[in-house]
Amino acid sequence: MVIGNMNSKQPKYNPQPQADWDTYTFEQYINEEADLVAFVTVQKVEDKPKINKDDLDAKLSTLQLDEILFNKLPNTSIKNVLLDQATEFVQPGEKYLMFLTKKGEYFYEIGAEGKIKLNGGEFKTHIKGIEGEYTQEEFAKQFEVKVEELKESNSGN
């Protein structure tokens, strides 16, 4: 007696890469993690060349820096950056608020809230210390206020 269908094909296990993102507070982003915080527009997205055949299907995206809110990098005149992503890719033409760190020649989004997409004219953030829904202008103002508060608390005033 044969049980089951011997010719049935087993589905191949081929999971999509997933990230278990860290979560940071606004203070951690600014004091510890972020090299650059900016409003960006995605110019183009390309496949990242694989060095090893087992490498993930990563993408490299050119981001136009529309407005820089925070910059710890020595080069203050940058206009575009190259974003390296392995999952949850940005889309060409879309606008985002991004918290980025630089490693080598590439930038990487930081944590669960490192990439916030413009949706209905607003950026919705869950970052502790600056959570809410903001237009770009509103967020920029609130960001400036929060950075000043951090500077004051860090200097002991």
PDB file of N, CA and C in Angstrom, residues 121-123 134-144:
ATOM      1  N   GLY A 121       1.117  63.252   2.873  1.00  0.00           N
ATOM      2  CA  GLY A 121       1.694  64.548   3.242  1.00  0.00           C
ATOM      3  C   GLY A 121       2.300  64.591   4.633  1.00  0.00           C
ATOM      4  N   GLU A 122       2.328  63.428   5.319  1.00  0.00           N
ATOM      5  CA  GLU A 122       2.866  63.404   6.678  1.00  0.00           C
ATOM      6  C   GLU A 122       3.822  62.231   6.886  1.00  0.00           C
ATOM      7  N   PHE A 123       4.713  62.445   7.842  1.00  0.00           N
ATOM      8  CA  PHE A 123       5.615  61.401   8.305  1.00  0.00           C
ATOM      9  C   PHE A 123       5.112  60.974   9.676  1.00  0.00           C
ATOM     10  N   TYR A 134       3.674  64.326  11.447  1.00  0.00           N
ATOM     11  CA  TYR A 134       4.197  65.648  11.126  1.00  0.00           C
ATOM     12  C   TYR A 134       4.279  65.861   9.617  1.00  0.00           C
ATOM     13  N   THR A 135       4.086  67.106   9.199  1.00  0.00           N
ATOM     14  CA  THR A 135       4.511  67.476   7.856  1.00  0.00           C
ATOM     15  C   THR A 135       6.032  67.598   7.918  1.00  0.00           C
ATOM     16  N   GLN A 136       6.677  67.741   6.777  1.00  0.00           N
ATOM     17  CA  GLN A 136       8.133  67.890   6.774  1.00  0.00           C
ATOM     18  C   GLN A 136       8.543  69.110   7.591  1.00  0.00           C
ATOM     19  N   GLU A 137       7.861  70.226   7.391  1.00  0.00           N
ATOM     20  CA  GLU A 137       8.199  71.462   8.103  1.00  0.00           C
ATOM     21  C   GLU A 137       7.989  71.306   9.611  1.00  0.00           C
ATOM     22  N   GLU A 138       6.884  70.686  10.000  1.00  0.00           N
ATOM     23  CA  GLU A 138       6.602  70.483  11.426  1.00  0.00           C
ATOM     24  C   GLU A 138       7.652  69.584  12.072  1.00  0.00           C
ATOM     25  N   PHE A 139       8.025  68.510  11.378  1.00  0.00           N
ATOM     26  CA  PHE A 139       9.019  67.607  11.941  1.00  0.00           C
ATOM     27  C   PHE A 139      10.364  68.310  12.081  1.00  0.00           C
ATOM     28  N   ALA A 140      10.755  69.073  11.059  1.00  0.00           N
ATOM     29  CA  ALA A 140      12.041  69.779  11.105  1.00  0.00           C
ATOM     30  C   ALA A 140      12.099  70.710  12.320  1.00  0.00           C
ATOM     31  N   LYS A 141      11.008  71.419  12.588  1.00  0.00           N
ATOM     32  CA  LYS A 141      10.967  72.327  13.747  1.00  0.00           C
ATOM     33  C   LYS A 141      11.035  71.545  15.053  1.00  0.00           C
ATOM     34  N   GLN A 142      10.248  70.482  15.157  1.00  0.00           N
ATOM     35  CA  GLN A 142      10.232  69.668  16.374  1.00  0.00           C
ATOM     36  C   GLN A 142      11.585  68.994  16.592  1.00  0.00           C
ATOM     37  N   PHE A 143      12.208  68.547  15.514  1.00  0.00           N
ATOM     38  CA  PHE A 143      13.528  67.922  15.575  1.00  0.00           C
ATOM     39  C   PHE A 143      14.542  68.901  16.169  1.00  0.00           C
ATOM     40  N   GLU A 144      14.524  70.138  15.671  1.00  0.00           N
ATOM     41  CA  GLU A 144      15.446  71.173  16.153  1.00  0.00           C
ATOM     42  C   GLU A 144      15.244  71.420  17.648  1.00  0.00           C
TER      43      GLU A 144
END
